[in-house]
Coordinates of C-alpha atoms in Angstrom, one line a residue:
M1 CA 125.6 93.9 99.8
S2 CA 122.2 95.4 98.8
A3 CA 119.1 93.0 98.3
F4 CA 119.0 93.2 94.7
A5 CA 122.8 92.9 94.0
A6 CA 122.7 89.4 92.4
D7 CA 120.2 90.4 89.8
A8 CA 122.8 92.6 87.3
P9 CA 120.3 94.0 84.8
L10 CA 117.7 95.0 87.8
T11 CA 120.6 96.4 89.4
S12 CA 121.9 98.5 86.5
L13 CA 118.5 99.8 85.8
L14 CA 117.5 100.7 89.5
K15 CA 120.9 102.7 89.4
T16 CA 119.8 104.6 86.2
V17 CA 116.4 105.7 87.7
E18 CA 118.0 106.9 90.8
Q19 CA 120.6 108.9 88.4
R20 CA 118.0 110.1 86.4
Y21 CA 115.6 111.6 89.2
N22 CA 118.2 112.5 91.6
R23 CA 120.2 114.8 89.4
T24 CA 117.5 116.7 87.7
D25 CA 116.3 120.0 89.6
T26 CA 113.0 120.4 88.2
L27 CA 110.5 118.1 86.4
Q28 CA 107.1 118.5 84.7
V29 CA 105.1 115.2 83.8
L30 CA 101.4 114.7 82.6
F31 CA 99.8 112.1 85.3
H32 CA 97.0 109.9 85.4
E33 CA 95.8 108.9 88.9
D34 CA 93.9 105.7 89.8
Y35 CA 92.6 104.8 93.1
T36 CA 90.6 101.8 93.9
R37 CA 89.1 100.6 97.5
T38 CA 87.0 97.6 98.1
G39 CA 83.3 98.7 98.6
H40 CA 84.0 102.3 97.1
A41 CA 83.7 103.2 93.5
P42 CA 87.1 103.4 91.7
R43 CA 88.3 107.0 91.3
S44 CA 90.4 108.5 88.3
E45 CA 91.9 112.1 88.1
S46 CA 94.5 113.5 86.0
G47 CA 96.4 116.8 85.3
V48 CA 100.1 118.4 85.2
L49 CA 102.8 117.9 87.9
D50 CA 105.4 120.5 88.2
L51 CA 108.5 119.7 90.7
R52 CA 111.1 121.6 92.0
K53 CA 113.9 120.5 94.5
P54 CA 113.8 120.5 97.2
G55 CA 110.2 119.3 98.0
R56 CA 108.2 121.8 96.1
M57 CA 105.5 120.1 94.0
R58 CA 102.3 121.5 92.2
W59 CA 99.6 118.9 91.1
E60 CA 97.3 121.1 89.0
Y61 CA 94.1 118.9 88.1
T62 CA 92.3 118.8 84.8
D63 CA 90.1 116.2 86.0
P64 CA 88.7 117.2 88.3
K65 CA 88.9 120.7 87.0
G66 CA 89.9 123.2 89.7
K67 CA 91.5 120.4 92.1
L68 CA 95.0 121.6 93.3
A69 CA 97.7 120.2 95.4
V70 CA 100.6 122.3 96.1
C71 CA 103.9 121.8 98.4
D72 CA 106.1 124.6 99.3
G73 CA 108.7 122.2 100.8
K74 CA 107.2 122.0 104.3
I75 CA 103.5 122.0 103.9
F76 CA 101.6 120.0 101.6
W77 CA 97.8 121.9 100.7
T78 CA 95.3 120.3 98.7
Y79 CA 92.2 122.2 97.6
Y80 CA 88.7 120.6 96.8
P81 CA 86.8 123.1 94.8
A82 CA 83.6 120.8 95.2
D83 CA 83.8 121.5 99.0
N84 CA 85.7 124.8 98.9
R85 CA 88.0 122.6 101.6
V86 CA 91.7 122.7 101.9
T87 CA 93.4 120.0 103.6
K88 CA 97.1 120.8 105.0
V89 CA 99.7 118.3 106.3
S90 CA 103.3 118.7 107.1
L91 CA 105.7 117.2 104.3
R92 CA 107.3 115.3 107.0
E93 CA 104.2 113.7 107.9
T94 CA 103.4 112.2 104.6
D95 CA 104.8 109.2 103.3
D96 CA 106.6 109.9 100.2
A97 CA 108.7 106.8 99.6
P98 CA 106.7 105.3 96.9
L99 CA 107.0 108.6 95.2
A100 CA 110.5 109.7 96.5
F101 CA 111.6 109.8 92.9
L102 CA 109.6 112.8 92.4
L103 CA 111.5 114.6 95.0
G104 CA 115.0 113.5 94.0
K105 CA 115.9 111.4 96.8
L106 CA 115.1 107.9 95.4
H107 CA 117.3 105.2 96.9
F108 CA 115.8 101.8 96.3
D109 CA 118.0 99.7 98.6
K110 CA 117.4 102.0 101.6
E111 CA 113.8 102.3 101.1
F112 CA 112.8 98.8 99.8
R113 CA 113.3 95.3 100.4
N114 CA 112.6 91.9 98.2
L115 CA 113.0 94.0 95.0
Q116 CA 112.2 91.9 91.9
G117 CA 112.2 92.9 88.4
K118 CA 110.5 91.2 85.1
P119 CA 110.9 92.4 81.5
E120 CA 107.7 94.1 80.2
G121 CA 107.6 95.9 76.9
D122 CA 110.5 97.6 76.3
G123 CA 111.4 98.2 80.1
M124 CA 110.7 96.3 83.2
R125 CA 108.2 96.0 86.3
I126 CA 109.9 96.4 89.6
V127 CA 108.0 95.0 92.6
A128 CA 109.3 96.0 96.1
E129 CA 108.1 95.8 99.7
P130 CA 108.8 98.5 102.2
K131 CA 111.9 98.1 104.4
S132 CA 109.9 99.1 107.5
D133 CA 106.6 97.2 108.7
N134 CA 105.6 100.7 110.2
L135 CA 104.4 101.9 106.9
P136 CA 100.9 102.3 105.4
Y137 CA 101.7 100.2 102.1
T138 CA 102.7 96.6 101.6
S139 CA 104.1 96.8 98.2
V140 CA 105.0 99.2 95.2
E141 CA 105.4 98.4 91.9
F142 CA 107.2 100.7 89.2
L143 CA 107.2 100.4 85.5
V144 CA 110.4 101.6 84.4
A145 CA 111.2 102.3 80.8
A146 CA 114.9 101.3 79.6
D147 CA 116.4 104.8 79.7
G148 CA 115.4 105.0 83.5
R149 CA 111.8 106.9 83.0
I150 CA 109.4 105.9 85.5
R151 CA 106.0 105.4 83.6
Q152 CA 103.8 104.1 86.3
V153 CA 104.0 103.6 90.4
R154 CA 101.4 101.3 92.0
V155 CA 100.9 101.4 95.8
T156 CA 99.2 98.7 97.6
R157 CA 97.9 99.8 101.2
F158 CA 97.3 97.6 104.1
D159 CA 93.7 98.4 103.7
N160 CA 94.0 96.7 100.2
S161 CA 93.3 99.9 98.4
I162 CA 95.4 100.6 95.3
L163 CA 96.7 104.0 94.4
G164 CA 98.1 104.2 91.0
Y165 CA 99.9 106.8 88.8
T166 CA 100.6 106.8 85.1
F167 CA 103.2 109.4 83.9
D168 CA 103.6 110.6 80.5
Q169 CA 105.5 113.5 78.5
E170 CA 108.1 113.7 81.1
K171 CA 110.3 117.2 80.9
M172 CA 113.5 117.3 82.7
G173 CA 114.8 121.0 83.7
P174 CA 111.9 123.3 82.8
Q175 CA 111.9 126.8 84.5
F176 CA 109.3 127.7 86.8
D177 CA 108.3 130.8 88.6
D178 CA 108.4 130.5 92.4
K179 CA 104.7 131.3 92.6
L180 CA 103.8 128.1 91.5
F181 CA 104.7 126.3 94.6
Q182 CA 103.1 129.1 97.0
F183 CA 99.7 128.2 97.9
Q184 CA 96.9 130.9 98.9
V185 CA 93.8 129.5 100.6
P186 CA 90.7 130.4 98.5
K187 CA 88.2 132.8 99.9
G188 CA 85.9 131.2 102.3
A189 CA 87.4 127.8 102.0
E190 CA 87.5 125.6 105.2
V191 CA 91.2 124.7 106.1
V192 CA 91.3 121.1 107.7
E193 CA 94.5 119.5 109.4
A194 CA 95.0 116.4 107.8
D195 CA 96.2 113.5 110.0
K196 CA 99.2 111.4 108.7

């Protein structure tokens, strides 16, 4: 029996979310990202996110302009234009569970424990903890619309930093050119292998 089977409305909504994102091959959404960490100035960024299964992503930032993150299904590249620097990390080395819905492999009862739902507006705020204690975050919140659309994701990490995403204008099934998910290192850019 799953950890949330006793809560029928929550269980039903979780299944709706899983079906929505696990069944689509492509997705485009506007995103707004907020990052807060004790002792540091808050950071906000935004742009357009394009996704194609399996594991292909393109985060094209409008703020800061020129920042770009591309995943070709194996390697996740991020370009920081202000420093003319690129970080490179294997997709396997990233912890994608909080954003697994973006990759079409969301299974709440497999990834999370202690799931709780609380009505908010016309949807529900879902709070969960990771099933494994070996992950770099302690909790995840999802704000989910009644139709299963994920509007917000908020990840609290062990260092008490908070990474939040707000999603808007979601489009299911857009057509993408393969080149969108191929990264070319800009001329003269320093490439840094990122740690997990």
